[in-house]
XYZ file of C-alpha atoms in Angstrom:
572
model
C -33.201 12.436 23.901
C -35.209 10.421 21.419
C -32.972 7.897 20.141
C -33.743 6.137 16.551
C -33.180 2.638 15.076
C -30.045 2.963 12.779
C -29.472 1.791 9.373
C -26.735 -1.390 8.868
C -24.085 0.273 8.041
C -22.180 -0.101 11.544
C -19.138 2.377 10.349
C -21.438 5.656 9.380
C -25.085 5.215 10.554
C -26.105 9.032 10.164
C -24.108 11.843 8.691
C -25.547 15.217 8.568
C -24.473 18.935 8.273
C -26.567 21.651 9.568
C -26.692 25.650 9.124
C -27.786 26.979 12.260
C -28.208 30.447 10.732
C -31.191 29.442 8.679
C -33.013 29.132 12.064
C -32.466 31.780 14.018
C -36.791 32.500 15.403
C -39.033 30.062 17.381
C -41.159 29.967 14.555
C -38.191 28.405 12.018
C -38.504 25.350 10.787
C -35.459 22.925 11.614
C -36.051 21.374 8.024
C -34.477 24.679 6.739
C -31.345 24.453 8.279
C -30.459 20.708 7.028
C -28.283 21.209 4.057
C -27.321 17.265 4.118
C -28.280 14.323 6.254
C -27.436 10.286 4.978
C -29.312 8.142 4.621
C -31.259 10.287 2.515
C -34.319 8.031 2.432
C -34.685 9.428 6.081
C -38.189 11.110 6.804
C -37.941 14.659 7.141
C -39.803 14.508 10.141
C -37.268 12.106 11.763
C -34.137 14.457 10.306
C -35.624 17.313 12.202
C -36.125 15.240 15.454
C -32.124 13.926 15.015
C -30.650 17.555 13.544
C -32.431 19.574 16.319
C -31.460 17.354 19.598
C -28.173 16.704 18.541
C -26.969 20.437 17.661
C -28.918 21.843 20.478
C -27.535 19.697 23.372
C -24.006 20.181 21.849
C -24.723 23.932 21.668
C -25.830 23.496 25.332
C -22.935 21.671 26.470
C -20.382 23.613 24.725
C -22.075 27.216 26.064
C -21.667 25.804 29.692
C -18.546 23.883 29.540
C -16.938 26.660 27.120
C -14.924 23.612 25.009
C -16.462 22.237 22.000
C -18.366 18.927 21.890
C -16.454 16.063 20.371
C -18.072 12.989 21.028
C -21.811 12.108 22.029
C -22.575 8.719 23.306
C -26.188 7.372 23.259
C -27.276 3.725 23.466
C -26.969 2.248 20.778
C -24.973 4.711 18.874
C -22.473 7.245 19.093
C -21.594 10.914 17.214
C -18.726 12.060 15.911
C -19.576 16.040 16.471
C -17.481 19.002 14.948
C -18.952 22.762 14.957
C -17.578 25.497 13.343
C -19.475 28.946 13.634
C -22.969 28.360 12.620
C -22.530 24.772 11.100
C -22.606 21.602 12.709
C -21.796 18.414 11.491
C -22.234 14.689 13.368
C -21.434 11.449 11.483
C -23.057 8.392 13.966
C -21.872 4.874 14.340
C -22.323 1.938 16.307
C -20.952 1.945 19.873
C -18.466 -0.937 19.000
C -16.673 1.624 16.566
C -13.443 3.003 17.647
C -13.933 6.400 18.547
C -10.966 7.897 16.495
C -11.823 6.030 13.560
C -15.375 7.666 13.908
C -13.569 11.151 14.422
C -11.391 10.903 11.469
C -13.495 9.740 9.203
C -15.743 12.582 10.236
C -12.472 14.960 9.696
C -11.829 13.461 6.317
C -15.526 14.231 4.926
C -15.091 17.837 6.365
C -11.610 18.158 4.355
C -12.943 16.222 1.310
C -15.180 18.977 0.693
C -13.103 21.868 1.572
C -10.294 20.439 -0.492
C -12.427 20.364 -3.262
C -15.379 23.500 -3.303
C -13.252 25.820 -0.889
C -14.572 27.430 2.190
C -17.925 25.863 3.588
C -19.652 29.200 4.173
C -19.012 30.232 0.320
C -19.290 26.974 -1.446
C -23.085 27.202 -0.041
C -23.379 30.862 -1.698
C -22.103 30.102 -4.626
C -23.711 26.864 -5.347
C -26.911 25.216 -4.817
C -27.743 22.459 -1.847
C -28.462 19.750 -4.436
C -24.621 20.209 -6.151
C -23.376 20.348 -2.754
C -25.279 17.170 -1.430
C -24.329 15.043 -4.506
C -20.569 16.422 -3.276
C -21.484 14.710 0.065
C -22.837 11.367 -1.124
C -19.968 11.210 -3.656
C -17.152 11.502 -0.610
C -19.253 8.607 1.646
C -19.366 6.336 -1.323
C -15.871 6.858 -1.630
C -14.732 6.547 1.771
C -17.649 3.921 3.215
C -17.295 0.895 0.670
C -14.962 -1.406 -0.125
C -12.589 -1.615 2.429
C -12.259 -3.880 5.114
C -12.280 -3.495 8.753
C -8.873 -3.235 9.471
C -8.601 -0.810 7.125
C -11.224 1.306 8.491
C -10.177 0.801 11.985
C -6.762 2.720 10.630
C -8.315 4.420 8.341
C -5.516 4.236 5.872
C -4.670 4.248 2.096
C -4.958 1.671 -0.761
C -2.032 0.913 -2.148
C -0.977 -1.962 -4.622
C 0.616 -5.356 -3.494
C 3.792 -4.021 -3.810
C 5.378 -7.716 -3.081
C 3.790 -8.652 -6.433
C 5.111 -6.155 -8.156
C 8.933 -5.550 -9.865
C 10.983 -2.580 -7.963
C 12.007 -1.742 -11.064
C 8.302 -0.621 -11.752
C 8.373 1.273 -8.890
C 11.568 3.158 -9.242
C 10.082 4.092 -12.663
C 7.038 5.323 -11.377
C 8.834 7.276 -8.967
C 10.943 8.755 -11.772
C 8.071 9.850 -13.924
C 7.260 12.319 -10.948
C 10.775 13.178 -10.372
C 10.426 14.305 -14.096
C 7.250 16.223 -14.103
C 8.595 17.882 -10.980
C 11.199 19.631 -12.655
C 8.782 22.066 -13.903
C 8.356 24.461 -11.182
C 4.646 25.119 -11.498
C 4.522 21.329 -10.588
C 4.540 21.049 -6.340
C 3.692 17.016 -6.054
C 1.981 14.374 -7.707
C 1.364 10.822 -6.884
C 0.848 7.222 -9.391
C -2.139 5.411 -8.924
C -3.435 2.427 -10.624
C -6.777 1.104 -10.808
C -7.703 3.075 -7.531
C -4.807 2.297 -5.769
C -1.097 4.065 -4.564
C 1.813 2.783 -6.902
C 3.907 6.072 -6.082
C 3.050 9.286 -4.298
C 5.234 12.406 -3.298
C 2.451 13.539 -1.374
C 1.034 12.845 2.373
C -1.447 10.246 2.960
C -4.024 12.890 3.753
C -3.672 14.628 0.394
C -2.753 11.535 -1.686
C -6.347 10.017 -0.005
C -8.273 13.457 -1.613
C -6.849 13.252 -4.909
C -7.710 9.401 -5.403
C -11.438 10.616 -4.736
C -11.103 12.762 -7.379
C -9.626 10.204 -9.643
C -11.991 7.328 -8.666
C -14.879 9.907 -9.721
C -13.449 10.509 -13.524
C -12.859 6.648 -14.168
C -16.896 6.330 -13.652
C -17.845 8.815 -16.055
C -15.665 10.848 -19.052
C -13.638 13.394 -18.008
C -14.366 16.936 -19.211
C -12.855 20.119 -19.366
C -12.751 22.268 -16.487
C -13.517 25.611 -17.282
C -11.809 25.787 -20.953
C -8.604 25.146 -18.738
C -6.790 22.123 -20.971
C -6.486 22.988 -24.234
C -7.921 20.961 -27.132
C -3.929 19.705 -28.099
C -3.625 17.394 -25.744
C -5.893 14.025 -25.734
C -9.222 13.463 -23.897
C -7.111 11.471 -20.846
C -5.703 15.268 -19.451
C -8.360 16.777 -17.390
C -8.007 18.998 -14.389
C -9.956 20.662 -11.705
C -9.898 23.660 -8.827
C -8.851 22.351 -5.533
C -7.996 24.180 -2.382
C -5.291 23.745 -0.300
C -4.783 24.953 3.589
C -1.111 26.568 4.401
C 0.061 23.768 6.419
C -0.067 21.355 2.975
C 1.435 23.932 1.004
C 4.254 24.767 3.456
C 4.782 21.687 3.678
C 4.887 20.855 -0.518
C 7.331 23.955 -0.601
C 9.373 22.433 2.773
C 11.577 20.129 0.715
C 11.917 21.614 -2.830
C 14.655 20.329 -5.589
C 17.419 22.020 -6.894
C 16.106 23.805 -9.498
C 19.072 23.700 -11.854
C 18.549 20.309 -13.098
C 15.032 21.615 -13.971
C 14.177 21.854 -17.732
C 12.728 25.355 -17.491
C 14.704 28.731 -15.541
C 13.496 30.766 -13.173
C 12.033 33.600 -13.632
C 15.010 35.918 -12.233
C 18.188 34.289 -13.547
C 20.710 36.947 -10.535
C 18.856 35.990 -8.064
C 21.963 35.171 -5.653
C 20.206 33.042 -3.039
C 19.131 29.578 -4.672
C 16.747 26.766 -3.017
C 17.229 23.446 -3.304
C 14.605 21.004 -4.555
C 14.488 17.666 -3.753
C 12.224 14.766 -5.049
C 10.329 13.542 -2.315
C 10.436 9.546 -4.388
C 14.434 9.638 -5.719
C 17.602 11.906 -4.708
C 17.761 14.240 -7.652
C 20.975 15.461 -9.099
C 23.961 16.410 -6.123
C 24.049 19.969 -4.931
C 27.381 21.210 -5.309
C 30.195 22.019 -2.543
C 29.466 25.951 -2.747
C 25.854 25.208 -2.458
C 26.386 22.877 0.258
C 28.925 25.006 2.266
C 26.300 27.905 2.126
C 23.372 25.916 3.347
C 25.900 24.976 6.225
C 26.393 28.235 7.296
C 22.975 29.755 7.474
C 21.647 26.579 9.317
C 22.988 23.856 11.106
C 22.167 19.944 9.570
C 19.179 17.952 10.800
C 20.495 14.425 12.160
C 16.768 12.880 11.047
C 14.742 13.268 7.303
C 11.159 14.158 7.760
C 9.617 10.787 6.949
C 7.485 12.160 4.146
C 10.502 12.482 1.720
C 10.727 8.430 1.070
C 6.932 7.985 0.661
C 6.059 4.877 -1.233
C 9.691 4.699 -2.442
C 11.534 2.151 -3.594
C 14.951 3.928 -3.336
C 17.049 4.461 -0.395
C 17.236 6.963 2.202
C 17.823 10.217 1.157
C 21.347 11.832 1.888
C 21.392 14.383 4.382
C 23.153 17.128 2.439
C 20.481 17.620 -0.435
C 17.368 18.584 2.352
C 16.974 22.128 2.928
C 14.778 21.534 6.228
C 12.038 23.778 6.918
C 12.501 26.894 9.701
C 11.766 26.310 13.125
C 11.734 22.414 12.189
C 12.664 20.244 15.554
C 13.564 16.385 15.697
C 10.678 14.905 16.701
C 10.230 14.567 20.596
C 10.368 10.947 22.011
C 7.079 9.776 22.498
C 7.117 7.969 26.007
C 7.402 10.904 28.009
C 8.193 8.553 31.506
C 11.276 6.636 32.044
C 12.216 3.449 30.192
C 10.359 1.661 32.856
C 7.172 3.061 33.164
C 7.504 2.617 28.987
C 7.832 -0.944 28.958
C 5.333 -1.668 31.322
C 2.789 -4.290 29.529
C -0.782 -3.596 30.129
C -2.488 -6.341 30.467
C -6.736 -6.249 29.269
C -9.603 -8.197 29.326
C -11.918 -7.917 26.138
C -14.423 -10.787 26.909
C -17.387 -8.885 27.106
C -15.595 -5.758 28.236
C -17.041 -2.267 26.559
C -14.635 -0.011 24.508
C -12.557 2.597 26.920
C -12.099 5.199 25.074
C -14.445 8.076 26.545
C -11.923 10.737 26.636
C -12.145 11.277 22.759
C -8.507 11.629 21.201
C -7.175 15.796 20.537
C -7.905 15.706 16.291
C -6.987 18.943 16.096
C -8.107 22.684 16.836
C -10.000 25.214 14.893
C -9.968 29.061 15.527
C -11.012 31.945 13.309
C -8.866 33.882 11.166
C -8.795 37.310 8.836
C -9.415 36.063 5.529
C -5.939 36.880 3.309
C -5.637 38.924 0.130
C -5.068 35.729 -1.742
C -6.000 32.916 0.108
C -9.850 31.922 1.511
C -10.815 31.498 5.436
C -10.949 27.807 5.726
C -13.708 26.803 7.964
C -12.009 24.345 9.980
C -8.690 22.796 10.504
C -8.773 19.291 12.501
C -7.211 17.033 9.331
C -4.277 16.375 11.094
C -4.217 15.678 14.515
C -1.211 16.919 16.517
C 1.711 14.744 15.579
C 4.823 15.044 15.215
C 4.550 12.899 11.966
C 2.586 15.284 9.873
C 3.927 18.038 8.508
C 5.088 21.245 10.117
C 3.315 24.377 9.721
C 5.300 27.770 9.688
C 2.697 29.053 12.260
C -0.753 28.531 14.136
C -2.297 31.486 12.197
C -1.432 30.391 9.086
C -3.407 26.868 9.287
C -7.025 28.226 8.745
C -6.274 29.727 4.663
C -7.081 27.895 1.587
C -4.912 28.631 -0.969
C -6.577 28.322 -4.867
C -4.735 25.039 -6.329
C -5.183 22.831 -9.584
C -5.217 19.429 -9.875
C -3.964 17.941 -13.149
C -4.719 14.356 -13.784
C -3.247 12.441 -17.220
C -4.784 8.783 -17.275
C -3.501 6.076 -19.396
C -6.311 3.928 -18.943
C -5.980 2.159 -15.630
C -3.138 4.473 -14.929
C -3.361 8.123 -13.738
C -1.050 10.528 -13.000
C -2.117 13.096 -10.813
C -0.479 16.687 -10.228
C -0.748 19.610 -7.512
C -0.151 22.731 -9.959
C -0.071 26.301 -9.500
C -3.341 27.909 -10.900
C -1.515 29.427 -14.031
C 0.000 26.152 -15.233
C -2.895 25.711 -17.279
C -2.374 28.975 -19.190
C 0.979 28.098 -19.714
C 1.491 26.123 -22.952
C 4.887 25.816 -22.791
C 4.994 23.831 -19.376
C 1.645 21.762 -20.177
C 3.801 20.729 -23.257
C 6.832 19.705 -21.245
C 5.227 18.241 -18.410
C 2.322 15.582 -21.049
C 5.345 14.547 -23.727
C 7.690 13.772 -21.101
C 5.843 11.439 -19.421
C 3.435 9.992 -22.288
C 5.083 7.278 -23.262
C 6.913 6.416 -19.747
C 3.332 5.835 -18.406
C 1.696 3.706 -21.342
C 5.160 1.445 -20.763
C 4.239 1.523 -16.819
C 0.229 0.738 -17.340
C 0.930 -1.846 -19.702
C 3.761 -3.799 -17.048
C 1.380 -3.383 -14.377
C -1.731 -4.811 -16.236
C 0.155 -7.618 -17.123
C 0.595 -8.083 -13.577
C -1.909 -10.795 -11.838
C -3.065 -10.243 -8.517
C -1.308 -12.660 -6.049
C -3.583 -15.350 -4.812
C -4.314 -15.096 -1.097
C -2.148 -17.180 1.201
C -3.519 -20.244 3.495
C -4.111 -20.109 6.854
C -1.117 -19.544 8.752
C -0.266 -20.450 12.506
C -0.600 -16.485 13.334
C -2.062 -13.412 12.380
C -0.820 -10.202 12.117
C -1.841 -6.298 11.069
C 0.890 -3.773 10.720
C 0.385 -0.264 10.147
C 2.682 2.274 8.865
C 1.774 5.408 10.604
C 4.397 7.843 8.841
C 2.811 6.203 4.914
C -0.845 5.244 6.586
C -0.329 2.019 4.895
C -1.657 -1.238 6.020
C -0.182 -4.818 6.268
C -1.403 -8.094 7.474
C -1.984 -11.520 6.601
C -5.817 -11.526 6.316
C -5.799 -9.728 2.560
C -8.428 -11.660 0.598
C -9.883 -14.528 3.052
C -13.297 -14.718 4.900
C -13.775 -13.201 7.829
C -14.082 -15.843 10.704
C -12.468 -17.117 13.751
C -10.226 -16.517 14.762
C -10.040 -13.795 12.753
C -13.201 -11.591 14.130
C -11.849 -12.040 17.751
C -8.223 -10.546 16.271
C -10.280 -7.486 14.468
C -12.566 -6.615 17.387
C -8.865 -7.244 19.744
C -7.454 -4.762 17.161
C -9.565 -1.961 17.232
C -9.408 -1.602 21.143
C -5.987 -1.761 21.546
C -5.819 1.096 18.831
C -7.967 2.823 20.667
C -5.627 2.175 23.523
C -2.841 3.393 21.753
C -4.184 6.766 20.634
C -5.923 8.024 23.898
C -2.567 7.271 25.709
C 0.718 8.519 24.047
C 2.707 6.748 27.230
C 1.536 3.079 26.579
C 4.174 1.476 24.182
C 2.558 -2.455 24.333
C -0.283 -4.367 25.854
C -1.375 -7.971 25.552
C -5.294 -8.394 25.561
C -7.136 -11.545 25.515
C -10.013 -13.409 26.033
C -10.902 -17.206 27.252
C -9.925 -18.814 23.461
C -7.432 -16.064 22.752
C -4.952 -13.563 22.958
C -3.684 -10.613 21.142
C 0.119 -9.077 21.192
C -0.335 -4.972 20.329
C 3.146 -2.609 20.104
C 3.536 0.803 18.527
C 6.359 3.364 18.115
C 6.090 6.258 17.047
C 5.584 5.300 13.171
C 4.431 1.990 13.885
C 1.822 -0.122 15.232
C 1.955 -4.120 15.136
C -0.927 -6.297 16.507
C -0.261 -10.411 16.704
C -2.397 -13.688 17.152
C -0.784 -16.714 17.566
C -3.311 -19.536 16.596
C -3.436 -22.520 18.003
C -1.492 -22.597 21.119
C -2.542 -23.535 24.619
C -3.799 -21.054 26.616
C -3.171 -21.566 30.212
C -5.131 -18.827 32.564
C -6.928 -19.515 35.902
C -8.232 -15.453 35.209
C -5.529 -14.130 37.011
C -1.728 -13.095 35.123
C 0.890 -14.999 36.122
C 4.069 -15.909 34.787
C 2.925 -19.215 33.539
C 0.461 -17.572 31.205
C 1.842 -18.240 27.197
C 0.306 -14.724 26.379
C 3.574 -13.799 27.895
C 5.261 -15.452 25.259
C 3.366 -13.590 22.311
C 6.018 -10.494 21.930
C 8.929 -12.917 21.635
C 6.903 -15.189 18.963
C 5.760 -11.646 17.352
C 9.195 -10.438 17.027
C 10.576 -13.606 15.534
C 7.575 -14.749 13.212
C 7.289 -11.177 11.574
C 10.925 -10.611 10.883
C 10.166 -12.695 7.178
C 7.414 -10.050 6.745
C 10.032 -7.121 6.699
C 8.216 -6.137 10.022
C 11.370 -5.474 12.640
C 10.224 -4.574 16.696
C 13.305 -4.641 18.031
């Protein structure tokens, strides 16, 4: 296979999405069946030579081995692969990439653009390969830039410094969506300010697609989607169609609040059997004893919250008699599946000049045709969330392949937005738009002017250690490197970092691991919504190349567990 000199982008050298039914005859040109390949300054001659290797040796591969294609390693470079009927899509990067950042960054392009035109299949009959390519380019500028490399190694959100910020600016953020809630053509929302998380009742995945949205309309003016906000309300409300897969919406509708404290009634007042809603940011008013003996006796209480329902909040934990949980909903299993001691057991790695292990590409998820509904659309593919028990639960394997015809509401306040999953007919409804716009207006002006007033912390000095701590259940990063130069020892930490997370997610059983070179040595842990990587700087490192007990990488989990404990990092 004729391999080709990449571009410098190390994270996404080639990204391209193919149509394999435009070339169906000998005589086709491969040109034809390109709908999108990055970089676009690419010859056509040399997209041809990539597109037409790449999806016929997966085709190949997948025909004989009867499995799809996941991962294709060359020298220099490396392809994320995913195929779905006719279409085939591969995002390359440099070998030195983690695989599953590779994969899910390849998933979250795929679900960008299903999110937002629908079905793949019909967003190419309905609209033209130059609106659909400027979709494309729009989600890699989005998702490429920006960010550093811990936070595409986890491939997680942007969120403010919330240790900068007053809780009380929080907890009112997270009341402005308890509000808007109330209306029950509202599902979630989220806060975001100057690109960033303040507040979100949504899951990372979701919160991540409507903040592409959002960064789009603070480039350019927002318009009117289709005659859909009416000309009452101020230039800052916009909205736009979005698509949504069962699993999301199950999962929106898993947790809901009781709607009695809700401003507007339901439609049928007799209806004797009444759900509970609860704010996924703030406990909303107390169900009452006859509502709580009645949820008793049709289902037994869940001794653990799904982990979704305090996203981003500053509140407590939520009590356990306001959560209706969802059917067939199991406490998560543990994940060590060996005994205590096989769990414990450090692994101990060499990364001096050691290549990345990882050839067994991590399960992102499964895809499998389905019927298309009466009200829903076929979605094309459904590998956004890999099989967790963190993510939400879905009511059934069938249901995960519809997209269900959503609207996204945004109301910015400047540097402030205030984004909304609606029903489709909220817009039509006057009477809720109403509601929903004057009871937050002034709420958010107070909020974006606190937060503006707000100066970014200055970044801290060179500490003794370094650390990176990522919230699995939130997808939420922390560490000590925010805002200085990459260097030593902090390239040795990153590149330390990314195996050992590769580590972590092609082997559920491995708990810890200590990895290290001849100058140093880095501490890795995870749990099941946690994973905590730690450098100590400066100490002596005493190694003849073989472990022994002598060895002060030993000593790095004790000095992790101590040092971080000021961070609000706890692995006991």
């Amino acid at each position: 296979m004729a391999e080709m000199v990449p571009p410098e982008s190390r994270r996404c050298s080639y990204f391209l999405v193919y149509d394999g039914s435009l070339v169906q005859g000998e005589g086709d040109p491969t040109r034809e069946g390109i709908c999108y390949f990055y970089p676009v300054q690419t010859p056509v001659d040399s997209q041809e030579l990539l597109c037409g290797q790449l999806a016929g040796v997966c085709r190949c591969v997948s025909e004989l081995s009867s499995s799809p294609v996941r991962v294709l390693r060359l020298r220099r470079n490396k392809f994320a692969i995913r195929m779905k009927d006719d279409f085939f899509w591969a995002l390359g990067c440099s070998v030195d990439v983690p695989t599953v950042s590779a994969c899910e960054l390849l998933d979250q392009l795929i679900n960008l653009f299903c999110f937002y035109n629908g079905p793949v299949r019909q967003s190419y009959q309905l609209h033209s390969r130059e609106e659909l390519a400027a979709q494309w380019a729009q989600y890699l500028s989005y998702l490429l830039p920006g960010s550093s490399e811990l936070h595409q190694i986890f491939s997680c959100l942007k969120t403010i410094d919330y240790s900068n910020v007053d809780p009380l600016l929080l907890l009112k953020a997270a009341l402005i969506l308890q509000a808007c809630q109330r209306c029950p053509l509202v599902l979630a929302g989220c806060v975001l300010f100057r690109g960033r998380v303040v507040s979100t009742q949504m899951t990372p995945d979701l919160t991540m697609k409507v903040m592409v949205h959002e960064s789009e309309s603070h480039d350019k003016a927002a318009t009117v989607e289709d005659g859909g906000i009416s000309s009452c309300f101020s230039d800052a409300v916009s909205s736009t169609p979005v698509f949504l897969t069962t699993q999301e919406l199950h999962y929106l509708h898993s947790a809901p609040v009781d709607k009695d404290c809700r401003t507007f009634s339901p439609p049928n007042k007799d209806t004797p059997l009444k759900k509970t809603r609860l704010s996924r940011t703030l406990s909303d008013v107390p169900s009452t004893d006859s509502e709580q003996s009645e949820l008793g006796s049709s289902q037994s209480p869940q001794n653990t919250l799904s982990p979704y329902l305090s996203m981003f909040s500053p509140g407590g934990p939520q009590s356990r008699e306001d959560v209706t949980p969802p059917p067939q909903t199991q406490p998560p299993p543990p994940s060590n599946g060996k005994t205590s001691h096989e769990a414990d057991e450090s692994l101990y790695f060499s990364f001096q000049g050691v290549e990345e292990r990882d050839g067994s590409t991590p399960q992102v998820g499964t895809s499998s045709r389905h019927e298309r509904t009466a009200q829903g659309y076929t979605d094309p593919l459904d590998f956004a969330a890999p099989p967790s028990d963190l993510h939400p639960p879905s009511s059934s394997q069938a249901n995960q392949a519809t997209l269900v015809p959503m609207t996204l509401y945004l109301h910015r306040v400047k540097g402030l937005v205030l984004a909304l999953l609606v029903e489709p007919h909220f817009l039509s409804d006057s009477a809720s738009m109403e509601e929903v716009y004057h009871s937050c207006l002034a709420s958010l002006n107070g909020l974006e002017a606190h937060l503006r007033s707000i100066s970014p912390g200055a970044p801290g000095a060179a500490g003794p250690y370094v650390f990176a701590h990522f919230d699995c259940v939130q997808s939420t990063l922390a560490t000590n490197l925010s805002g200085r130069p990459g260097g030593a020892p902090e390239r040795p930490f990153v590149r330390a970092t990314s195996l050992l997370h590769s580590h972590f997610c092609n082997s559920e059983t491995l708990q810890e691991a200590i990895i290290r070179s001849a100058g140093a040595a880095v501490y890795g842990t995870r749990s099941v919504a946690q994973e905590t990587y730690f450098l100590q700087q400066g100490a002596a490192l005493r190694n003849s190349g073989i472990p022994n007990h002598q060895d002060s990488a030993f000593s790095l989990p004790s000095k992790a567990r101590h040092r971080l404990l000021k961070h609000g990092v706890s692995l006991l």
